[in-house]
Coordinates of C-alpha atoms in Angstrom, one line a residue:
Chain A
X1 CA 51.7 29.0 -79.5
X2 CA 48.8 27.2 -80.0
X3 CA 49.9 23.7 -81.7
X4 CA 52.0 23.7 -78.0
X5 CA 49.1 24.5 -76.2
X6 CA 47.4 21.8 -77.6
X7 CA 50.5 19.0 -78.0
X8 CA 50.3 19.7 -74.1
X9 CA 46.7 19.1 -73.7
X10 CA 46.7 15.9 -75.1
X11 CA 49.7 14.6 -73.3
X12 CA 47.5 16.2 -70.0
X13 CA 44.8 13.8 -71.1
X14 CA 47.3 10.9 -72.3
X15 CA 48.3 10.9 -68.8
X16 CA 44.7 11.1 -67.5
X17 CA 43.7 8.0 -69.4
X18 CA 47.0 5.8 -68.6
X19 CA 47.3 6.7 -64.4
X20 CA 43.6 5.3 -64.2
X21 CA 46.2 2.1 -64.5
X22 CA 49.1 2.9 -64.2
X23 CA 52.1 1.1 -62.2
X24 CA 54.8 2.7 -59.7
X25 CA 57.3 2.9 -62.8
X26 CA 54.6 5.0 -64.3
X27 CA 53.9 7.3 -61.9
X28 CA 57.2 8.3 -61.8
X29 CA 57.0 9.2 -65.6
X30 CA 54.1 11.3 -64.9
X31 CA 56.7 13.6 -62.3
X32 CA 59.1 13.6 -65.0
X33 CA 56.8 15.4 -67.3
X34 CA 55.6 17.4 -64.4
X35 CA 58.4 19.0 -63.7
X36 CA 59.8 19.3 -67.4
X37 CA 57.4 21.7 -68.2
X38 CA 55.4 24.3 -65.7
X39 CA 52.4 24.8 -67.9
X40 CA 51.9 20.9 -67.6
X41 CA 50.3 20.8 -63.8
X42 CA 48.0 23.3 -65.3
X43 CA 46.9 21.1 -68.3
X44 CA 46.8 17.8 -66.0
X45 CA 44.8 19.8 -63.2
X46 CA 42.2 21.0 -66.0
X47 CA 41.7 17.4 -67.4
X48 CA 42.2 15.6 -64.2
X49 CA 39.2 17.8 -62.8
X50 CA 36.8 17.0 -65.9
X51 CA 37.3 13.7 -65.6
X52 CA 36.6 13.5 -61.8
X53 CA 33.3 16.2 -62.6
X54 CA 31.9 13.5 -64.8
X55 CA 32.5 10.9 -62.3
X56 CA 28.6 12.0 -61.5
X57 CA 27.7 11.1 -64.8
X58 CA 25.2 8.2 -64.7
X59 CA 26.6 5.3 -66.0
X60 CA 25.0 3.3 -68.9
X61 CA 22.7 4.4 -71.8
X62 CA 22.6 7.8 -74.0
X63 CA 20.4 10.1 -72.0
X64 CA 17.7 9.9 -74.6
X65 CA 16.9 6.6 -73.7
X66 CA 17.1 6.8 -70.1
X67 CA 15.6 9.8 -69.0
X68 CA 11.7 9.5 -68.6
X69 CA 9.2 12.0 -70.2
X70 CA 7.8 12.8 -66.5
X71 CA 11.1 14.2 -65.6
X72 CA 11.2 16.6 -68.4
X73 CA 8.5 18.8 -66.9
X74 CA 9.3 22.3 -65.6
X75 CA 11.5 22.6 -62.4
X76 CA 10.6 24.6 -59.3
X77 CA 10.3 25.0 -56.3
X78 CA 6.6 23.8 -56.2
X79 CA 8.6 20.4 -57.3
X80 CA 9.1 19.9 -53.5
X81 CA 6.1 19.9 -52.7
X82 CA 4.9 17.9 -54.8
X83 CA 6.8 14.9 -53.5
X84 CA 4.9 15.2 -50.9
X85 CA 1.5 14.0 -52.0
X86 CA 3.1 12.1 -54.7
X87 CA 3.5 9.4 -51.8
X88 CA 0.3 8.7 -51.7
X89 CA -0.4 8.4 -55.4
X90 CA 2.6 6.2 -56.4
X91 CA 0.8 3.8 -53.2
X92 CA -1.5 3.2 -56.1
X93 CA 0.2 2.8 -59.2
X94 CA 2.7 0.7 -58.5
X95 CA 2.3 -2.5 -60.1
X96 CA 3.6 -4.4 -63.0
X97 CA 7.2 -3.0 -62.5
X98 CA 8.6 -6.0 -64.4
X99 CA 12.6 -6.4 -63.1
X100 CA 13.3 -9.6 -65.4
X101 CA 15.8 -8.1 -68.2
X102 CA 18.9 -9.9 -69.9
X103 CA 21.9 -10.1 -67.8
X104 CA 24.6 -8.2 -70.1
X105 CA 23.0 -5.1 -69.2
X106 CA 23.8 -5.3 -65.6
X107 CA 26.7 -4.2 -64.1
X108 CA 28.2 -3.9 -60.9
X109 CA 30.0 -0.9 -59.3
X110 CA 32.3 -1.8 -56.1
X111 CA 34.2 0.4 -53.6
X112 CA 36.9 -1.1 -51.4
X113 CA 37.7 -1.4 -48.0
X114 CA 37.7 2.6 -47.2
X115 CA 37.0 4.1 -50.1
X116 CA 33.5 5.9 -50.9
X117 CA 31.8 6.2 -54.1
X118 CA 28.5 8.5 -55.7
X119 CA 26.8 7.0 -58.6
X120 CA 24.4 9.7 -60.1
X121 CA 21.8 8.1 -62.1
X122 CA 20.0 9.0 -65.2
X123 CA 17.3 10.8 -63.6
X124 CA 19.2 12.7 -61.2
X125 CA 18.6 9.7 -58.6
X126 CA 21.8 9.4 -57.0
X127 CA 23.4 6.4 -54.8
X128 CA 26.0 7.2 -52.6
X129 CA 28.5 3.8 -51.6
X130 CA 29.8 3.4 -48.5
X131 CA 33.4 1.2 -48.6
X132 CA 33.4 -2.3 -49.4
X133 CA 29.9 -2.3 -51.0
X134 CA 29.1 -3.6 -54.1
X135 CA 25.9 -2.7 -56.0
X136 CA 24.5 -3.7 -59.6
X137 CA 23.0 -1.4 -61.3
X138 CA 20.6 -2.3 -64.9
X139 CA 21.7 -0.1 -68.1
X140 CA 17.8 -0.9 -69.2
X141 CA 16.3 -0.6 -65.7
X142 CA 17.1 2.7 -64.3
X143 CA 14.7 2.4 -61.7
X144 CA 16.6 -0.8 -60.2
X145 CA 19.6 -1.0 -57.3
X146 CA 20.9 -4.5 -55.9
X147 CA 22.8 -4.2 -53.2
X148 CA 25.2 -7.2 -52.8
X149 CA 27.0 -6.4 -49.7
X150 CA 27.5 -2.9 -47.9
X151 CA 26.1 0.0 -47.2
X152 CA 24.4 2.6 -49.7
X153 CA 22.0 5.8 -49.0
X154 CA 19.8 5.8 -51.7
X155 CA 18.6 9.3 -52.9
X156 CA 16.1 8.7 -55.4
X157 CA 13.9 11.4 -57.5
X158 CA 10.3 10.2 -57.3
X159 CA 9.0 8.9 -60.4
X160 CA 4.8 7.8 -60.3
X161 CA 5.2 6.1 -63.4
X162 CA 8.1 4.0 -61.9
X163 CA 8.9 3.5 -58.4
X164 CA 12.8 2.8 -57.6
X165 CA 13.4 -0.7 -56.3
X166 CA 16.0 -1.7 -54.0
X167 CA 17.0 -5.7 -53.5
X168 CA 19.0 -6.3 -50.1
X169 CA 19.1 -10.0 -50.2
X170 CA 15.7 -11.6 -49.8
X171 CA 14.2 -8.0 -49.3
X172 CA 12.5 -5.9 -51.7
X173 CA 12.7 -1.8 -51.1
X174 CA 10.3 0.0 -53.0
X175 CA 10.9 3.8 -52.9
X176 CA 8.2 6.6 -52.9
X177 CA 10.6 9.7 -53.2
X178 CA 13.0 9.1 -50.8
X179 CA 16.1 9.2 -49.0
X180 CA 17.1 6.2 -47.0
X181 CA 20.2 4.3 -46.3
X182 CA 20.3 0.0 -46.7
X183 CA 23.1 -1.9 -45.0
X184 CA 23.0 -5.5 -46.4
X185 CA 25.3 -7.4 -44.4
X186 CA 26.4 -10.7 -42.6
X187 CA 22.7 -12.1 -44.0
X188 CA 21.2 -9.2 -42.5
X189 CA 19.4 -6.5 -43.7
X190 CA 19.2 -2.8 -42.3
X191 CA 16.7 0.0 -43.7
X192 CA 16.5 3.5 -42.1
X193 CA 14.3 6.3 -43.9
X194 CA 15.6 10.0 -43.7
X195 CA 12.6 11.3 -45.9
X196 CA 10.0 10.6 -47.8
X197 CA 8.8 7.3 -48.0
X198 CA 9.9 2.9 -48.2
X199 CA 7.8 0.0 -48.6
X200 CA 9.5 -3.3 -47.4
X201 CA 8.7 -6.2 -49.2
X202 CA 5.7 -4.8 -51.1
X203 CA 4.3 -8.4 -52.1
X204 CA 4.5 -9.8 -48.7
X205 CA 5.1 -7.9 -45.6
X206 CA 4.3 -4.0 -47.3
X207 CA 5.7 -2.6 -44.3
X208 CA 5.3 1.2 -44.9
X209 CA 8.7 3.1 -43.2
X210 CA 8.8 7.0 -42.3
X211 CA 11.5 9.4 -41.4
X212 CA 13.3 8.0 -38.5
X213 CA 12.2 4.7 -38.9
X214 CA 15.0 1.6 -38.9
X215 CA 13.9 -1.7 -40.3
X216 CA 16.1 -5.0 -39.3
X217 CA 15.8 -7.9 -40.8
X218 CA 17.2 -11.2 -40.0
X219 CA 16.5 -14.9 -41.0
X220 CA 12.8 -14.0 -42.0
X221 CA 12.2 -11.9 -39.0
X222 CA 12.5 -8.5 -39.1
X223 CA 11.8 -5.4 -36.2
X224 CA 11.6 -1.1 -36.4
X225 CA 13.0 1.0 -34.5
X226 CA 12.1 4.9 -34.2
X227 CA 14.9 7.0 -34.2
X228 CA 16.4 10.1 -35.7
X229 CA 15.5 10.7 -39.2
X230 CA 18.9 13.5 -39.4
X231 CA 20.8 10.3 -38.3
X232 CA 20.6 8.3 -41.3
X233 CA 22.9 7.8 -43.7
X234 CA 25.3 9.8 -41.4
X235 CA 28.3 8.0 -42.0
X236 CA 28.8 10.3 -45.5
X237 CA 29.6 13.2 -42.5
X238 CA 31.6 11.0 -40.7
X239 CA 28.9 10.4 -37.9
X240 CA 27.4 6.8 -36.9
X241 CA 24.1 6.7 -35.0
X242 CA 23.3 4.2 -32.7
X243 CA 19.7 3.2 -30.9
X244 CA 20.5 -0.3 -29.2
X245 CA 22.6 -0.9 -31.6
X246 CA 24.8 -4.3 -30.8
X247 CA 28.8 -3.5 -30.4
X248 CA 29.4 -6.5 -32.8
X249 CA 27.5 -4.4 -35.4
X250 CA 29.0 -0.7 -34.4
X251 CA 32.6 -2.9 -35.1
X252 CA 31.2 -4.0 -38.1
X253 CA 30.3 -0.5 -39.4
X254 CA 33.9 0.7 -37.3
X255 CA 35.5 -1.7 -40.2
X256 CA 33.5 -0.6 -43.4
X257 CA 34.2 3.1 -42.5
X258 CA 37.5 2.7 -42.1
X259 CA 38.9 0.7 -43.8
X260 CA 40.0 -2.1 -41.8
X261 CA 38.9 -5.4 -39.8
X262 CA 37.7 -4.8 -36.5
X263 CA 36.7 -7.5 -34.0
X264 CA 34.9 -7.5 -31.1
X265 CA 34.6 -10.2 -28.7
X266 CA 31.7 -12.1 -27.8
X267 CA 30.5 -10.9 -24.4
X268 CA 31.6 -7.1 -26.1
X269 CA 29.5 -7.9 -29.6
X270 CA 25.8 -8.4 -27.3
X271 CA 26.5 -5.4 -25.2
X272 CA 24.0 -2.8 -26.7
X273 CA 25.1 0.6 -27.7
X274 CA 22.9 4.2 -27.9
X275 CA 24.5 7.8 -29.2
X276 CA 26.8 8.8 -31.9
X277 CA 30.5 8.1 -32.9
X278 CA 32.2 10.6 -34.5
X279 CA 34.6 9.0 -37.2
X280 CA 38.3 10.1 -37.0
X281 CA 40.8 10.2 -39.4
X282 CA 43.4 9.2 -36.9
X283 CA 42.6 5.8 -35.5
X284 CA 44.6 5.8 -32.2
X285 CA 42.4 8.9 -31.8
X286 CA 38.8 7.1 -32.5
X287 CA 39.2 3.9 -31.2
X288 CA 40.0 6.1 -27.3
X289 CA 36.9 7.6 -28.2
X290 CA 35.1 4.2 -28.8
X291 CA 36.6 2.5 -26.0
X292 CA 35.4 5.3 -23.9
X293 CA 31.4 5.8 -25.6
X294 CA 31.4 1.9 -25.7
X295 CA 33.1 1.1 -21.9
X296 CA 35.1 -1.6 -24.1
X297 CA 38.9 -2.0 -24.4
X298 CA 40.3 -1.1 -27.7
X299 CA 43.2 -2.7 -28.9
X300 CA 45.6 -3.2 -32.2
X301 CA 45.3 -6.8 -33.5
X302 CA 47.3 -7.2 -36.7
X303 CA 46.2 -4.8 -39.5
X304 CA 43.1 -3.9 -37.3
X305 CA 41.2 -3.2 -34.4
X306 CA 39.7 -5.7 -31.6
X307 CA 37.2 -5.4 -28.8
X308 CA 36.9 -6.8 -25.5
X309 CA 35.9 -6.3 -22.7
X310 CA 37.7 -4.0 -19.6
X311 CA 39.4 -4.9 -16.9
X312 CA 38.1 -8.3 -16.9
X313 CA 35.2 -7.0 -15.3
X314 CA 31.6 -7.5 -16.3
Chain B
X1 CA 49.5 -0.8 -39.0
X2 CA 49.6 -2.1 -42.6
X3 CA 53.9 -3.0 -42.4
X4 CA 53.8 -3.8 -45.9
X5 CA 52.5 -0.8 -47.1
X6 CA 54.2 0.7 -44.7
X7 CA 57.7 -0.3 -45.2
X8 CA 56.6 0.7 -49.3
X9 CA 55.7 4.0 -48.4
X10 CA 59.5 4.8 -46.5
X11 CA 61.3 3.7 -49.3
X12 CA 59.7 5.6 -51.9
X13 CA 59.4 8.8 -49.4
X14 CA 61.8 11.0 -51.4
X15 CA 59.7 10.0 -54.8
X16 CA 56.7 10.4 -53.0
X17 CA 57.9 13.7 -52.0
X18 CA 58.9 15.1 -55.1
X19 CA 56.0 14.3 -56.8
X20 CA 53.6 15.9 -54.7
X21 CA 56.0 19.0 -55.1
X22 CA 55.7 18.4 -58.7
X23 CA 51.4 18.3 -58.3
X24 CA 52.4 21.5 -56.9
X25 CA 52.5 20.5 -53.0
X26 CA 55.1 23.5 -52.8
X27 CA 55.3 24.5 -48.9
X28 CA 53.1 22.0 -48.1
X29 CA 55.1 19.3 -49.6
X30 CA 55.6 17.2 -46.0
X31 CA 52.3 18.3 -44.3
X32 CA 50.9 16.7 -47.5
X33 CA 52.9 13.6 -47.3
X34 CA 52.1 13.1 -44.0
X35 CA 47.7 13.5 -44.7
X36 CA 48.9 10.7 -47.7
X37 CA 49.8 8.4 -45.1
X38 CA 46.8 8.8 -43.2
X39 CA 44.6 8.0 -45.7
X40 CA 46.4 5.7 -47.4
X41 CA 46.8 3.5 -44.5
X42 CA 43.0 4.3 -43.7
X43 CA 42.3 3.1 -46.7
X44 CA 44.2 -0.1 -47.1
X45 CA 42.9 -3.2 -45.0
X46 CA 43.6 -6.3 -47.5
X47 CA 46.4 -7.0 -49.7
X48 CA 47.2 -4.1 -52.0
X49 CA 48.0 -5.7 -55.6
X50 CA 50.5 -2.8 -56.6
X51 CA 51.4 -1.1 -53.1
X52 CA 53.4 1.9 -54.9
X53 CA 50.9 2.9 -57.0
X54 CA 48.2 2.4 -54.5
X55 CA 50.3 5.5 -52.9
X56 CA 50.5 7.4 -55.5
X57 CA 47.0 7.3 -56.4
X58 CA 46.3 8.2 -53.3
X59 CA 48.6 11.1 -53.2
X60 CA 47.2 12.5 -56.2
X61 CA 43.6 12.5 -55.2
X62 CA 44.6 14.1 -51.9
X63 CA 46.0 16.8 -54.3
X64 CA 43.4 17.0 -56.4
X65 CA 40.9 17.2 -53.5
X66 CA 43.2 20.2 -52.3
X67 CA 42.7 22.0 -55.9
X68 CA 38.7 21.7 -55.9
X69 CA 39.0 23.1 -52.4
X70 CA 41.1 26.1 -53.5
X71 CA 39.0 26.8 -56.3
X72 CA 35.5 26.5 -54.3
X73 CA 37.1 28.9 -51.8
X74 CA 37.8 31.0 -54.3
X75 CA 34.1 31.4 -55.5
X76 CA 32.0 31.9 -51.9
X77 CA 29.4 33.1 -54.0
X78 CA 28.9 29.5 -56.1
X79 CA 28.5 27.8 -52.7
X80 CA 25.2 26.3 -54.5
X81 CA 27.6 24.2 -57.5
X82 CA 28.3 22.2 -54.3
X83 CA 25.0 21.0 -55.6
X84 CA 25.4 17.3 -54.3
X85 CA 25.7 18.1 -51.3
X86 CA 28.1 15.4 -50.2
X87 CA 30.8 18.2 -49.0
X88 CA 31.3 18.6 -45.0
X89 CA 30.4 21.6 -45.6
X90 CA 27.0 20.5 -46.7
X91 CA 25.4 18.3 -43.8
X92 CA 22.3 18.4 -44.7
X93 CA 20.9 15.9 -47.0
X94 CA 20.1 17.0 -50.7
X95 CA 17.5 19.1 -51.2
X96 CA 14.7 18.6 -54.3
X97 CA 16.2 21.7 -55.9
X98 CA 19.6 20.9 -55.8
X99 CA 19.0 18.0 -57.1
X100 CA 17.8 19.3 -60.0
X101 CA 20.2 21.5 -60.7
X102 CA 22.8 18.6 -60.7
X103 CA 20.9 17.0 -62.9
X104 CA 20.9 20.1 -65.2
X105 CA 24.3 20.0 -65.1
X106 CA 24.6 15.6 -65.9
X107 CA 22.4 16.3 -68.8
X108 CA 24.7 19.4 -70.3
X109 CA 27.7 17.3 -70.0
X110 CA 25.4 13.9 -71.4
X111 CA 24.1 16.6 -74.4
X112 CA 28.1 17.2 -74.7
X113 CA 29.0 14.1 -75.1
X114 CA 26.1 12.7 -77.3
X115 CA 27.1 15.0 -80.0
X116 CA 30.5 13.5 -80.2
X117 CA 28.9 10.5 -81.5
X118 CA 27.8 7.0 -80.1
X119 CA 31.2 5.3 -80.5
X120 CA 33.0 7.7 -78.5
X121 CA 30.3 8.0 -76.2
X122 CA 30.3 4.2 -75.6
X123 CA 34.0 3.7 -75.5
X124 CA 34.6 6.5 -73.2
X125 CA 31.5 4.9 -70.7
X126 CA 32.8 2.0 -70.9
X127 CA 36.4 3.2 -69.7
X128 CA 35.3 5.9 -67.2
X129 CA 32.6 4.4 -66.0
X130 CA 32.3 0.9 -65.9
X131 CA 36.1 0.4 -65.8
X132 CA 37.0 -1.6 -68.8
X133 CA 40.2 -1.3 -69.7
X134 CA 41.7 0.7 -73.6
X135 CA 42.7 -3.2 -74.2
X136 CA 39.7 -5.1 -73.4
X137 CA 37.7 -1.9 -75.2
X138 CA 40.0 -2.2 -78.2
X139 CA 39.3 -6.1 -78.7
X140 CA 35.4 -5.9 -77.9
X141 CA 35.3 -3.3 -80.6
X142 CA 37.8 -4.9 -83.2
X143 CA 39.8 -1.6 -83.5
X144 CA 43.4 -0.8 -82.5
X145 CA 44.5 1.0 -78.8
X146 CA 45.7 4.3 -80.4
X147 CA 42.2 4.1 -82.1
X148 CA 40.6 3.6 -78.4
X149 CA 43.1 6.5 -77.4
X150 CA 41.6 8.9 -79.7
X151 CA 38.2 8.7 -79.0
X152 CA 38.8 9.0 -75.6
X153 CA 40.9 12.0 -76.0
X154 CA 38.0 13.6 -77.8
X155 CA 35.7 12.9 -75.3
X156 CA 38.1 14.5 -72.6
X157 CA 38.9 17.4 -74.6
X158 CA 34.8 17.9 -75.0
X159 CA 33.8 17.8 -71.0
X160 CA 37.4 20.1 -70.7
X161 CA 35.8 22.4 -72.9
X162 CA 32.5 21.7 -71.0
X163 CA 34.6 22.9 -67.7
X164 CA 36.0 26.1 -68.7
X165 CA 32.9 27.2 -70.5
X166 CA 30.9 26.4 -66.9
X167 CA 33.7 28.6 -65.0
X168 CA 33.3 31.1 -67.4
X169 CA 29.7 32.3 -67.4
X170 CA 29.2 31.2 -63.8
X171 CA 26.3 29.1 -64.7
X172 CA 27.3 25.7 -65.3
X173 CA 29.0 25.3 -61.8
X174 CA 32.2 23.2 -62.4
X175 CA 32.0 20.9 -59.2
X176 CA 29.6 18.2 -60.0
X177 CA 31.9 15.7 -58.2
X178 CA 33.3 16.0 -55.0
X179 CA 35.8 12.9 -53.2
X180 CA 35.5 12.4 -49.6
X181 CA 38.9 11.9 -48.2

């Protein structure tokens, strides 16, 4: 009967819209009407799964206003390609990229402790959010990422017309077609390029950054480091990366990953770490592995994990 | 080991449990339970506001996740509407043409939603995407919840229609989203 069929799909949706906030008490109502009916899973599964699809939705303005005229040329596979040399042009015509706009159209998108997040963006730019990372995004300025606190990989669809621009704190990102992955953290800044093409801090420093290159900044001074361009941004696969990386920041990445604090202690936060930790789901399980790849003692403390060192010895 | 959360999630097992048979868990029912611990206590480092329905979200996700699985498995063939790229079985970073075929697929659904009008197309931003609240919507706008209800409902009932008709002719590719854990 149709008029059912369709009584059930708006109680499906009814119960979409109210468990986006819904308390204990609630929840339990949504099993009762679960089980009263069988054709109900069905109609909750089929709205529950088109409202996750448009999670990927880019948030803000109709799409009239937001997608630019250069993206509406023809798609192929020549498009690739043409990222390529399109480096070297945008090099050029980059200025005048005026960021100033009024603040009501800004707003923020947050992920907690844990929990990962993909913002797709008008122009099929897309950010993806590591947990506890917060980033404001412009409903006027597309082309325009601030990344409060966190971790983000940025994959951006080049634009000549208008580069993408990344603020970390103090530093500027400006992308040329790109794929890279910023950690803002602690007052420190992190930038490693997968593909394509950064400039750091175009109107002072213009540090250009290839594939495999790792920018760290900290209190005005900032180093690269060459690595692994396949490495970056591996923490969406559940891999971390590490060239001389410090142990206090593999805990710190340890804690956004998963969720929860994890310490280390001061002689075990300057030991420097090189290789890859795979991520676990089961924590007893990872933080052997870490104690082992990082020749640190790992141990509960509280809610969390903490570091020291082995044995007592040096 | 979160002991709040904890002690919430033994006390409500038997709810728990019955309604991830009711989000059809069937045999799976306490493997399920069990993966719902795991993340939820992966996912939980501060204070959880409202631990019971923290675990319930999280329950239903993990169902949902189980759902999309089933249904990419059950299309091999689509492998490519895993256009984002972000699944484990996608390790390699997003390529130019994937990327634009999401993007054909953001712009269908942005077409879709257009066409229901800007009023519906803000409210039902504002609440899926930037997370305002039917209330906070409703006294923005000057217009009563049920009112805020219905143009959400016709928004939904537009990107279900969206859904099916992309299942259907194979072309749209229904998984434009993908969770993590």
């Amino acid at each position: 009967m149709p008029d059912t069929t369709s009584r059930i799909q708006e109680e499906a949706i009814g119960w979409v819209i109210r468990l986006r906030n819904a308390s204990g008490r609630e929840w339990e109502e949504f099993t009762l009407w679960l089980e009263a009916d069988p054709r109900h899973l069905q109609a909750y599964e089929d709205a529950a799964l088109a409202d996750q699809d448009f999670e990927r939705l880019p948030a803000g303005a109709p799409a009239s206003v937001m997608v630019p005229e250069s993206e509406r040329e023809p798609r192929s596979a020549g498009r690739r390609a043409f990222l390529g040399w399109a480096v070297a042009a945008a090099l050029v015509a980059t200025i005048g990229y005026v960021s100033v706009r009024p603040g009501e159209s800004r707003y923020a998108v947050e992920t907690g402790a844990g929990e990962r997040r993909s913002v797709a963006l008008a122009d099929g730019s897309r950010i993806d959010l590591n947990g506890s990372t917060r980033i404001v995004l412009d409903r006027d300025e597309v082309r325009f990422a601030r990344l409060e606190t966190g971790e983000a990989l940025f994959t951006i669809v080049h634009d000549d017309s208008a580069p993408f621009e990344v603020e970390a704190g103090d530093a500027l990102i400006k992308d040329m077609g790109t794929i890279f992955n910023v950690v803002h953290a602690e007052g420190a800044v992190e930038i490693g390029v997968a593909e394509g093409e950064v400039l750091f801090n175009p109107e002072e420093e213009a540090v250009r950054l290839t594939p495999g290159m790792t920018l760290y900044k900290r209190e005005g001074q900032f180093w690269v480091l060459r690595g692994e361009p396949a490495s970056v941004g591996g923490w969406r696969e559940g891999r971390l990366s590490y060239s001389s990386a410090s142990a206090g920041r593999v805990a710190a990445d340890l804690s956004r990953n998963l969720g929860v604090a994890v310490g280390a202690s001061p002689e075990v936060a300057r030991k420097r770490f090189s290789g890859v930790i795979v991520l676990d789901r089961d924590p007893e399980r990872l933080f052997r592995r870490v104690s082992a790849l990082l020749d640190v003692e790992a141990r509960r403390a509280g809610d969390g994990w903490m570091l020291t060192e082995t044995g007592g010895t040096p | 080991m979160n002991t709040g959360l904890e002690g919430v999630f033994f006390q409500n097992r038997a709810a728990l449990l019955r309604f991830v048979r009711a989000r059809g868990a069937a045999d799976a029912a306490e493997d399920m339970l069990q993966d719902l611990w795991l993340r939820a206590a992966a996912g939980a480092s501060g204070p959880i506001a409202d631990p019971l329905a923290y675990l319930y979200r999280t329950a239903n996700n993990l169902m949902l996740d189980r759902r999309r699985s089933e249904l990419r498995r059950g299309r091999r063939e689509r492998e490519w509407a895993d256009v984002e790229g972000l699944g484990s079985e996608a390790s390699d970073a997003p390529s130019g043409e994937r990327m634009l075929i999401a993007r054909d697929e953001l712009r269908t659904a942005q077409d879709a939603l257009s066409g229901l009008g800007e009023r519906t197309e803000t409210i039902f931003r504002k609440f899926r995407l930037e997370g305002v609240t039917q209330q906070q919507i409703a006294d923005e706008l000057g217009i009563s919840l049920s009112a805020v209800e219905k143009h959400l409902q016709k928004a939904y009932r537009a990107l279900m229609v969206l859904r099916s008709q992309s299942d259907a002719d194979s072309a749209g590719g229904g998984v434009i989203s993908q969770r993590w854990y």
